[in-house]
Structures are given as C-alpha cells and as structure tokens.
Short mmCIF file of C-alpha atoms in Angstrom, two decimals:
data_model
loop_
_atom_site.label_atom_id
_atom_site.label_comp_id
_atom_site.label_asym_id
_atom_site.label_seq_id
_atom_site.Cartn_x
_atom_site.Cartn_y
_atom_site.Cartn_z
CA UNK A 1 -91.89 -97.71 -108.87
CA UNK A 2 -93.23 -94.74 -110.48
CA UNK A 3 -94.20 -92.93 -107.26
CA UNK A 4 -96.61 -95.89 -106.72
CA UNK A 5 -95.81 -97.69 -103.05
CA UNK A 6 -93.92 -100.18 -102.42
CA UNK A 7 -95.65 -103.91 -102.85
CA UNK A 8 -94.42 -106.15 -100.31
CA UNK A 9 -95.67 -110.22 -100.01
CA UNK A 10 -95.36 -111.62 -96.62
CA UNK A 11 -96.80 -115.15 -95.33
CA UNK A 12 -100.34 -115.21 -93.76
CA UNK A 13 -103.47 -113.19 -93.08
CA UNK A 14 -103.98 -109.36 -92.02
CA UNK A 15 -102.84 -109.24 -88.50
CA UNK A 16 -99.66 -111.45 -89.17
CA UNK A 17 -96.33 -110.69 -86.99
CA UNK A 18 -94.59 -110.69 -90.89
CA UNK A 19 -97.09 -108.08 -91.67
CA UNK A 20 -96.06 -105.85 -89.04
CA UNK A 21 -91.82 -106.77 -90.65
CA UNK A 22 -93.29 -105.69 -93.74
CA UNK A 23 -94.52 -102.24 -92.05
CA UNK A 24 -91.23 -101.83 -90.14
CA UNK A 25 -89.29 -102.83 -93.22
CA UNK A 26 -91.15 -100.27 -95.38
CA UNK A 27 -93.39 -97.66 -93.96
CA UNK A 28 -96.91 -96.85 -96.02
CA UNK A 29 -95.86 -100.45 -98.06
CA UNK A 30 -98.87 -102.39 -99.50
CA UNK A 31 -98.51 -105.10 -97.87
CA UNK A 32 -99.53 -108.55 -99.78
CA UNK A 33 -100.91 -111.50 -98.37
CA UNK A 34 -100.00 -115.06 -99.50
CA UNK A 35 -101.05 -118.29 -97.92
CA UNK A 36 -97.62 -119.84 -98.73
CA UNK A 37 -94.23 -119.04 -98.03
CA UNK A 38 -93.21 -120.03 -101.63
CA UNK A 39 -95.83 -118.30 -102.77
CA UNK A 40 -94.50 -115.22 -101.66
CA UNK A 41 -90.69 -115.86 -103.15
CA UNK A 42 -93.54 -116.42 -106.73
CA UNK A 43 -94.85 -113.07 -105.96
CA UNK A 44 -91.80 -111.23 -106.76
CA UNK A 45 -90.26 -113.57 -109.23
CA UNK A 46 -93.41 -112.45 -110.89
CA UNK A 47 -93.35 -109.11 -110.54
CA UNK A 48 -96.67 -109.21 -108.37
CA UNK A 49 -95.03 -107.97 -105.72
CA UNK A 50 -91.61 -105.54 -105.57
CA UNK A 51 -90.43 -107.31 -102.10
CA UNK A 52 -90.80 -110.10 -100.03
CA UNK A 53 -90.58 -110.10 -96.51
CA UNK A 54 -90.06 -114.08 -94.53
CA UNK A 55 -88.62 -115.41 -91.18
CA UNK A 56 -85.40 -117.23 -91.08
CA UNK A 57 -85.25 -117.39 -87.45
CA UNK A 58 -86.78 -116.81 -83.77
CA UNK A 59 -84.50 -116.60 -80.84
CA UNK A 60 -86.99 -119.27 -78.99
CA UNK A 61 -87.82 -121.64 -81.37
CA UNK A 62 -84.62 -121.41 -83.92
CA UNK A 63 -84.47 -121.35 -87.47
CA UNK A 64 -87.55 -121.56 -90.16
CA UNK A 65 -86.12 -124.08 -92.57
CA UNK A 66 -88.53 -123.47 -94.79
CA UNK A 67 -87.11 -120.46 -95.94
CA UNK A 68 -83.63 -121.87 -95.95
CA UNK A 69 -84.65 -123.84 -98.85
CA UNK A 70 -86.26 -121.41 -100.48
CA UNK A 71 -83.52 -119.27 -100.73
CA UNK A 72 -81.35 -121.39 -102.29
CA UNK A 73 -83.93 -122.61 -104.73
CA UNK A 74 -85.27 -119.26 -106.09
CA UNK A 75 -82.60 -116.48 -107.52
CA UNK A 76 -84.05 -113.56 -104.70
CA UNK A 77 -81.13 -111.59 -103.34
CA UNK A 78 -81.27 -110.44 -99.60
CA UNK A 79 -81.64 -106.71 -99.39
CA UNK A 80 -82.18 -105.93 -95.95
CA UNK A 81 -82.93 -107.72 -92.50
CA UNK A 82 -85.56 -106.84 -89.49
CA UNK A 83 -85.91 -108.11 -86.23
CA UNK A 84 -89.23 -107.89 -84.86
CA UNK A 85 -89.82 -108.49 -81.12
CA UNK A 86 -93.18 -111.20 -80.68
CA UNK A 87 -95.51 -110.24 -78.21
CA UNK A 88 -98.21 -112.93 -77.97
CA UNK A 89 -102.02 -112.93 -76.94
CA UNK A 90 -104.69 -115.20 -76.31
CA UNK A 91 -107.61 -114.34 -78.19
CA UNK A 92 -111.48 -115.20 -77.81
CA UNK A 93 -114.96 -114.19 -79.18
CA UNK A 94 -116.22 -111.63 -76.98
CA UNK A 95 -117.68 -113.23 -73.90
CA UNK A 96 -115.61 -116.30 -73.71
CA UNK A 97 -114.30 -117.01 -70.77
CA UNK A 98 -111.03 -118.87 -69.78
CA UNK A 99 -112.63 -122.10 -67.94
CA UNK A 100 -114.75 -122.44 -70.85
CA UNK A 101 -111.95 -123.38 -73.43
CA UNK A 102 -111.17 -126.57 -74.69
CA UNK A 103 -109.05 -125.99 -77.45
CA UNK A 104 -105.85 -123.61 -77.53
CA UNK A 105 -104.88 -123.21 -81.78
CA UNK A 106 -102.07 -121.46 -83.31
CA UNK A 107 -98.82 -121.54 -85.41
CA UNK A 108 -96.63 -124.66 -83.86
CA UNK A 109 -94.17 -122.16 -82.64
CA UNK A 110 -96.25 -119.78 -81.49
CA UNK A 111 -98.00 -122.75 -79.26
CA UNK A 112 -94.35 -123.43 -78.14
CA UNK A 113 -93.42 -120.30 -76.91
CA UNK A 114 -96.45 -119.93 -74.87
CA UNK A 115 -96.88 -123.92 -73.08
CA UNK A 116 -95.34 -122.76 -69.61
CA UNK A 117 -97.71 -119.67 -69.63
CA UNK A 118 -101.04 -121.80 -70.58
CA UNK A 119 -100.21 -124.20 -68.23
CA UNK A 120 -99.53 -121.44 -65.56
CA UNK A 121 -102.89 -119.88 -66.21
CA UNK A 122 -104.73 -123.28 -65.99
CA UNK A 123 -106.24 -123.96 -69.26
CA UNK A 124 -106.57 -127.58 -69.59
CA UNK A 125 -107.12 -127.40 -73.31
CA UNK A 126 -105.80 -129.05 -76.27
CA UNK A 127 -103.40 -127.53 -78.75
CA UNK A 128 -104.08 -127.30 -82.52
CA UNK A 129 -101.53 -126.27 -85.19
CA UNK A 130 -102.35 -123.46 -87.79
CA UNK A 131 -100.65 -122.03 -90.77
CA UNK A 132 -100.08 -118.99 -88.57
CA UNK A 133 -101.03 -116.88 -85.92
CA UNK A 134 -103.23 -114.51 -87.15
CA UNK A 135 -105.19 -117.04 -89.81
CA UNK A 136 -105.96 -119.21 -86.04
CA UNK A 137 -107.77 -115.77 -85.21
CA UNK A 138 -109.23 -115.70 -88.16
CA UNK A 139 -110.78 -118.90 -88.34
CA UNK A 140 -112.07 -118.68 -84.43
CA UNK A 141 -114.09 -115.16 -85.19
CA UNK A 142 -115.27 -116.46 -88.74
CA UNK A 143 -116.34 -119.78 -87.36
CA UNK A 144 -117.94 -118.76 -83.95
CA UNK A 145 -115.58 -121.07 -82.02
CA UNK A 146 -116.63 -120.33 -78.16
CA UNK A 147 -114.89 -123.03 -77.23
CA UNK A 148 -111.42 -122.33 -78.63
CA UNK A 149 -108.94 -119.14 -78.56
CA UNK A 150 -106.00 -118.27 -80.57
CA UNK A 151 -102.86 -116.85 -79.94
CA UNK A 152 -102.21 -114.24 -82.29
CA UNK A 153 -101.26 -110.22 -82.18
CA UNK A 154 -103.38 -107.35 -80.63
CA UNK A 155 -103.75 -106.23 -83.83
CA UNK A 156 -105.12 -109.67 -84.80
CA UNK A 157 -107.76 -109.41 -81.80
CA UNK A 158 -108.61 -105.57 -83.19
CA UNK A 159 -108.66 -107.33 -86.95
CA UNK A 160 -111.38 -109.99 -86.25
CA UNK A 161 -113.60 -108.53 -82.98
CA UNK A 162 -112.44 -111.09 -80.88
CA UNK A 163 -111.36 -109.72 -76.99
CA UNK A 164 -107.59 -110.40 -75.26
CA UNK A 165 -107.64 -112.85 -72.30
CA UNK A 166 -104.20 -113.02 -71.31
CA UNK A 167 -101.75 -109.93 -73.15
CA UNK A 168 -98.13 -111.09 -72.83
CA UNK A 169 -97.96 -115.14 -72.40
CA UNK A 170 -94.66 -116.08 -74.30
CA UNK A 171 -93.10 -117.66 -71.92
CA UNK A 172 -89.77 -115.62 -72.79
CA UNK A 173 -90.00 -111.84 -73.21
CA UNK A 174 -87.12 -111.94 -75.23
CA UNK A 175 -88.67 -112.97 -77.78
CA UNK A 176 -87.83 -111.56 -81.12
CA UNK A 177 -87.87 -112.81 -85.25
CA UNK A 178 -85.40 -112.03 -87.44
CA UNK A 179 -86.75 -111.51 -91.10
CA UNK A 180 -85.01 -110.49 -94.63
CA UNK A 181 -86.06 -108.95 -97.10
CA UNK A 182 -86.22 -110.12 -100.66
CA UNK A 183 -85.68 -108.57 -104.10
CA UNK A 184 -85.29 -109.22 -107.71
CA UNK A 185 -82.11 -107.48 -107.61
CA UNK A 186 -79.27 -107.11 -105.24
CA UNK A 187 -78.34 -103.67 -103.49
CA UNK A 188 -74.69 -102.16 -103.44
CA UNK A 189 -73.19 -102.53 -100.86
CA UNK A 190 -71.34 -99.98 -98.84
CA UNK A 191 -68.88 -99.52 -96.29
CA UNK A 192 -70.25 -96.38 -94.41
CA UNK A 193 -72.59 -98.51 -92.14
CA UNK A 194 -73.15 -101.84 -90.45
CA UNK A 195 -73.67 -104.08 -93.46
CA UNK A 196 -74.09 -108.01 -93.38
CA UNK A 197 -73.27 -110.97 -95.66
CA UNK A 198 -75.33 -113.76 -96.08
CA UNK A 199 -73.73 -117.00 -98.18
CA UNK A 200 -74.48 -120.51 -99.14
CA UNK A 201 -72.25 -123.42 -99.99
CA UNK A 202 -71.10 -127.37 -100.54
CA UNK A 203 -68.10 -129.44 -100.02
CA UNK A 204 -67.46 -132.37 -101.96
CA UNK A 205 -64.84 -133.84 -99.73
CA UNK A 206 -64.78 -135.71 -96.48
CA UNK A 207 -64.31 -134.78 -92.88
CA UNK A 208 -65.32 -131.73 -91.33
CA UNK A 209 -61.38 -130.04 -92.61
CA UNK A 210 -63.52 -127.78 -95.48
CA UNK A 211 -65.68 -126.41 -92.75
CA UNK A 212 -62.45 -125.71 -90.41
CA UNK A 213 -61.11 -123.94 -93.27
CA UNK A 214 -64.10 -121.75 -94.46
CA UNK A 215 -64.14 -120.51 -90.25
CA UNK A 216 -60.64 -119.96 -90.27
CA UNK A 217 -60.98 -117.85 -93.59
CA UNK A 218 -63.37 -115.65 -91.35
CA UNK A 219 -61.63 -116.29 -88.32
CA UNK A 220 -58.20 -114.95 -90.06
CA UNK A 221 -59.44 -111.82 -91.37
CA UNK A 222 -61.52 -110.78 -88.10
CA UNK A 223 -64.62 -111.67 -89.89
CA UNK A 224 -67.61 -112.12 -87.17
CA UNK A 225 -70.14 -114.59 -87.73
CA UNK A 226 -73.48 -114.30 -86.75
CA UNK A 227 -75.45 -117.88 -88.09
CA UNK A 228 -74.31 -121.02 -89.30
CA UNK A 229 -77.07 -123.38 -90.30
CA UNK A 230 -76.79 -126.68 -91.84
CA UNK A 231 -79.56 -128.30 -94.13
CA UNK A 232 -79.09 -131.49 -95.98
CA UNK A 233 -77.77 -131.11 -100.01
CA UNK A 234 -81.22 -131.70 -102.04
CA UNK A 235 -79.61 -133.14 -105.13
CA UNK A 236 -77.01 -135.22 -103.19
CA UNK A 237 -78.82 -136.27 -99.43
CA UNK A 238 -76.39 -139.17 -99.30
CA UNK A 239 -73.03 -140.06 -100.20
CA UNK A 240 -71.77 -143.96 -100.05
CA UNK A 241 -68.40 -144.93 -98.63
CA UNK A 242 -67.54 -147.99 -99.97
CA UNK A 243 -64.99 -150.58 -98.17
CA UNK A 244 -63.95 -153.85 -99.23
CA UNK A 245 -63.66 -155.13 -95.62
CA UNK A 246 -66.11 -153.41 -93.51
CA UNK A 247 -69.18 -152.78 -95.90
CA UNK A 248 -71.24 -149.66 -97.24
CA UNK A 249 -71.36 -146.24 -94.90
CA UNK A 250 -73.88 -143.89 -95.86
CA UNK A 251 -73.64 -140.50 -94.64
CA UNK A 252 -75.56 -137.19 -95.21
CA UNK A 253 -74.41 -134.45 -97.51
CA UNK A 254 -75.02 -131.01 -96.02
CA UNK A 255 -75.14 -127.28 -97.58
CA UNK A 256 -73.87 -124.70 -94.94
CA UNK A 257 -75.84 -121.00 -94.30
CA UNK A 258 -73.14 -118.50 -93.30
CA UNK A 259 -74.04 -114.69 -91.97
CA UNK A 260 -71.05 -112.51 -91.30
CA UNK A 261 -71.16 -109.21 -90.12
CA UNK A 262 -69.01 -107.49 -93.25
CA UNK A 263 -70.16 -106.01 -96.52
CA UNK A 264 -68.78 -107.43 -99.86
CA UNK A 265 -67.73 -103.95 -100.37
CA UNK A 266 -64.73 -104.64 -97.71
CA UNK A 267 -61.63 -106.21 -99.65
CA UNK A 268 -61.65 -108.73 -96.14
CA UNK A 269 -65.16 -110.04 -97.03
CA UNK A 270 -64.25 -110.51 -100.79
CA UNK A 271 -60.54 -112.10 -100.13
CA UNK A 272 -62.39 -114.29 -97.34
CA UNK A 273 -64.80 -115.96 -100.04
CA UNK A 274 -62.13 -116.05 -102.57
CA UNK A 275 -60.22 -118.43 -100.31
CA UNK A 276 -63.22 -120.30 -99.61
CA UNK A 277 -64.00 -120.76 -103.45
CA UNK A 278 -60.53 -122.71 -103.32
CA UNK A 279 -62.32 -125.55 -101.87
CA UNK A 280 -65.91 -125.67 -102.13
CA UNK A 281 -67.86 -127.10 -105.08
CA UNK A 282 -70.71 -124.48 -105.00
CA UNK A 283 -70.53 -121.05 -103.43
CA UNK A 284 -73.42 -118.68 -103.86
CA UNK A 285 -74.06 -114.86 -102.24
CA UNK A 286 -77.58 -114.44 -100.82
CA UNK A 287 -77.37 -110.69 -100.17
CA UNK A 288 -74.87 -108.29 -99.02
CA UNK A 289 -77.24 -106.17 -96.59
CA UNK A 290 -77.37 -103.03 -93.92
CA UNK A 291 -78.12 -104.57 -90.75
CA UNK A 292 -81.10 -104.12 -88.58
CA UNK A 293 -79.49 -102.05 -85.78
CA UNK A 294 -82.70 -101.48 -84.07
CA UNK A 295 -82.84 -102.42 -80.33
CA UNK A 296 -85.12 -105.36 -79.58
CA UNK A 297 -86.82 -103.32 -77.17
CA UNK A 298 -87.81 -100.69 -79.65
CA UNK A 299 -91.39 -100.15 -79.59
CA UNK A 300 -92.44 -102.24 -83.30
CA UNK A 301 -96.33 -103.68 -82.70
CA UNK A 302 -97.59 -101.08 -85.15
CA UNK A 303 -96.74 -102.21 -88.54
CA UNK A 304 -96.85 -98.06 -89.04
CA UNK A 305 -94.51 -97.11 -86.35
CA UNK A 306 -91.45 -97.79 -87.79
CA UNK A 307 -87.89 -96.25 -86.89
CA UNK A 308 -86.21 -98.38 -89.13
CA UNK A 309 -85.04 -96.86 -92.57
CA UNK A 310 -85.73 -98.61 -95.58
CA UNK A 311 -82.29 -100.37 -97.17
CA UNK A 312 -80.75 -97.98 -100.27
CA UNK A 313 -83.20 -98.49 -103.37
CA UNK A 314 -82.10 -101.41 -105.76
CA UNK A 315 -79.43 -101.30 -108.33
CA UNK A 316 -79.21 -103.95 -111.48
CA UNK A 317 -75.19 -103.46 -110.60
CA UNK A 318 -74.61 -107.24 -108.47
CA UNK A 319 -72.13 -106.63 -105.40
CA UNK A 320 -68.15 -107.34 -106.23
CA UNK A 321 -67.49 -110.87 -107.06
CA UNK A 322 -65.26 -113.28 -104.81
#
C-alpha cells in the first residue's frame, strides 16, 4: 500500500462493534464507514477500500445471512477471521433517567440479546429496530431524544456525549461475533499454524445422500468442521417433482456453507474437496484463512488494543486447487 495504512470498510457509524473487528483485525487501520453491508463488499471491489471487515455470526443470535449471500455473490476471498466479544450498554442524553424512558432502540439483535436484562431492570418501554448499534446512539444524541436510549458500545456513549445507565445488560456474557475479513485477493495458505477453510456448494440430486457424502469426505480424513449453514439456491429456490399418480411436489433447493478447521495447503483438505467435486454441481473456495486463536475473554473493547496479528499480506498466487 505504499507505506500508506491499511483502508478497511466495515458496516455502520463510528462507535460500531465491526469498527472495533476492524481495529483488532488491523491495528492503526483507517477504518471506513458504510451504511450498507453490500456497500462495503463495493468498497473493495472498487478499490475504495483495501479490506472489508462483516459478521457472519453471533453465538446468541446465530448467523447474519446477509453476508452469506454476499459472499457468494461478489468474488471477495476470506483472508482472515476475528471474534470479538459484545459487551452491551444502555445509553441516554445526559440527565435521563431510567423511569423516564419510553422507547428502548437498537440493532434487532442487539435488542435480543438484552430483553431478559430490560425487563429485569424494569423499563416498560418499547423496542425500535435500527441499522445498528451505534447509528441508534447516534440518532438519540443528534435528535435530543430524552425519552429514548440506545444500546450501543462505551465507545458509542464516549462518541456522541450521551451517559451509560446500565454497563453490561446482554443477557449472556458469552457473548461474542465472529467476523472475516475480505480481500481482492486470496492469501497462501500455510501449514505452520491454525489455518481454516471456508467453502460453498450445490447438489443437483435428491435426498440428503450428497450431503452424507461431502461429511463423510471430512469425516474420513479427520477433517473438523466448525459451521454448516444452509441458505436457499438463488437461481434455482424450487425444484418440481413430478408424479403421474400423486401430483406436483415442490421442494427447496439449498446451497451449503462449510468451515473446516484445515488449510488448503494440507494434501487432506485438497483430496477432501476433490472427492466432493465428484458430486456437486458447483463448488467454490471462500478463503483459506489463519484462525482467530484469541481467547474470548481477551480484553478487545478498544478498537486500538489489539493482540491479534494481522493475517500474512496478500499474494495474486490463489491457494492449490481441489
């Protein structure tokens, strides 16, 4: 980059818990704001921004499967994963106080992970959905809402002048996101560290006996998975069965999200998807990765405190076909 720092898009406003993965992901970044999450995958594409860095998944409230699609629609590689634990606070103009609230706004999920705690600490208030957590702070200190608080970040209270009222109210303390990071190009991938494989494909055949023989392809080779999601196939949703004596059966068409904890650098990881290719009709690698092996624990609210080393610098050279 010339010596210049690292550009990295992320989804939402200053204040953001994917800022913060952008900071842990890459220390002294400049971290770029976009209101979308496509608009962030555009950012790179476009050479407006070096990295992206997006949420696939929250151990409370599961997978964002927004960003599923997106990665199989845009050509990003995966070049690195973060996990980020979510430490949530209810936030008010300065002088609020709690029995004065009658409105509770945030992003849906971050509403979700908090209901047993707002109900705990009384607030009969109604909840409001935002684009995210720290834009709900946002709009509360720029409006003058004394009536309504936000759950957002400390640094999101710091951010806009508004004060904390209640520090700590998911309802889980385990509560941690998992984000990737996103390049134009893939990195190699290596053997001398934990790495992770993230891949994508379709079946064009019935039953579930393709998806019994893609685990058993991992399952064979000691291959550990660590996700499988399932989102419907957007050029194919439905596939007709007909029969002459019973009628028309429609059912759904589905593309499969596989992580597994090997690098595409190990011979088992490139055999594995080489027997999978067998019988699949589309079979794509997202990113062959070094995984996060931060403790969730690990002190991460500062977007600058970061213990997490930055993934080896990009290379045009694609990781070892299948």
């Amino acid at each position: 980059m010339h010596g210049s720092r690292l550009r990295v898009a992320y989804q939402g406003v200053p204040g953001a818990y994917s800022e913060a993965a952008a900071g842990k992901a890459y220390p002294n970044c400049e971290a770029i704001p976009c209101d979308q999450f496509e608009v962030a995958f555009q950012a790179v594409e476009l050479w407006i921004a070096d990295r992206a860095v997006l949420p696939v998944e929250n151990s409370l409230g599961g997978s964002i499967h927004r960003n599923y699609d997106l990665l199989l629609r845009h050509r990003l590689h995966i070049v690195g994963e973060v996990q980020m634990p979510v430490h949530h606070c209810l936030l008010a103009l300065p002088g609020v106080r709690k029995e004065y609230l009658t409105r509770v706004m945030s992003h849906p999920q971050a509403l979700a992970q908090c209901e047993l705690t707002l109900t705990r600490l009384g607030l009969n208030v109604t909840r409001e959905a935002f684009d995210d957590t720290a834009g709900a702070a946002e709009h509360v200190a720029n409006n003058g809402l004394r009536d309504t608080a936000a759950i957002a970040s400390a640094r999101a209270a710091e951010l806009y002048g508004l004060q904390v009222l209640a520090d700590g109210i998911q309802d889980d303390s385990s509560n941690v996101t998992r984000f990737v990071m996103l390049a134009r190009e893939p990195i190699i991938p290596r053997t001398d560290r934990p790495f992770k494989t993230s891949i994508v494909f379709a079946h064009d055949r019935e039953g579930t006996s393709v998806l019994f023989k893609v685990l058993s392809a991992f399952a064979f080779r000691d291959i550990s998975l660590t996700k499988i999601e399932s989102r419907p196939h957007r050029h194919r949703p439905i596939r007709l069965v007909d029969d002459a004596n019973v009628g028309t059966a429609k059912h759904f068409e589905y593309m499969f999200y596989v992580d597994f904890e090997a690098s595409m650098a190990d011979t088992r990881a490139q055999n594995a998807l080489a027997e999978i290719q067998e019988f699949t009709s589309f079979l794509r690698v997202l990113g062959s990765y070094p995984m996060d092996m931060t403790p969730w624990g690990a002190p991460s609210s500062s977007a600058s405190s970061s213990t997490n080393p930055p993934p080896p610098p990009p290379s045009s050279s694609a990781p070892p076909s299948s």
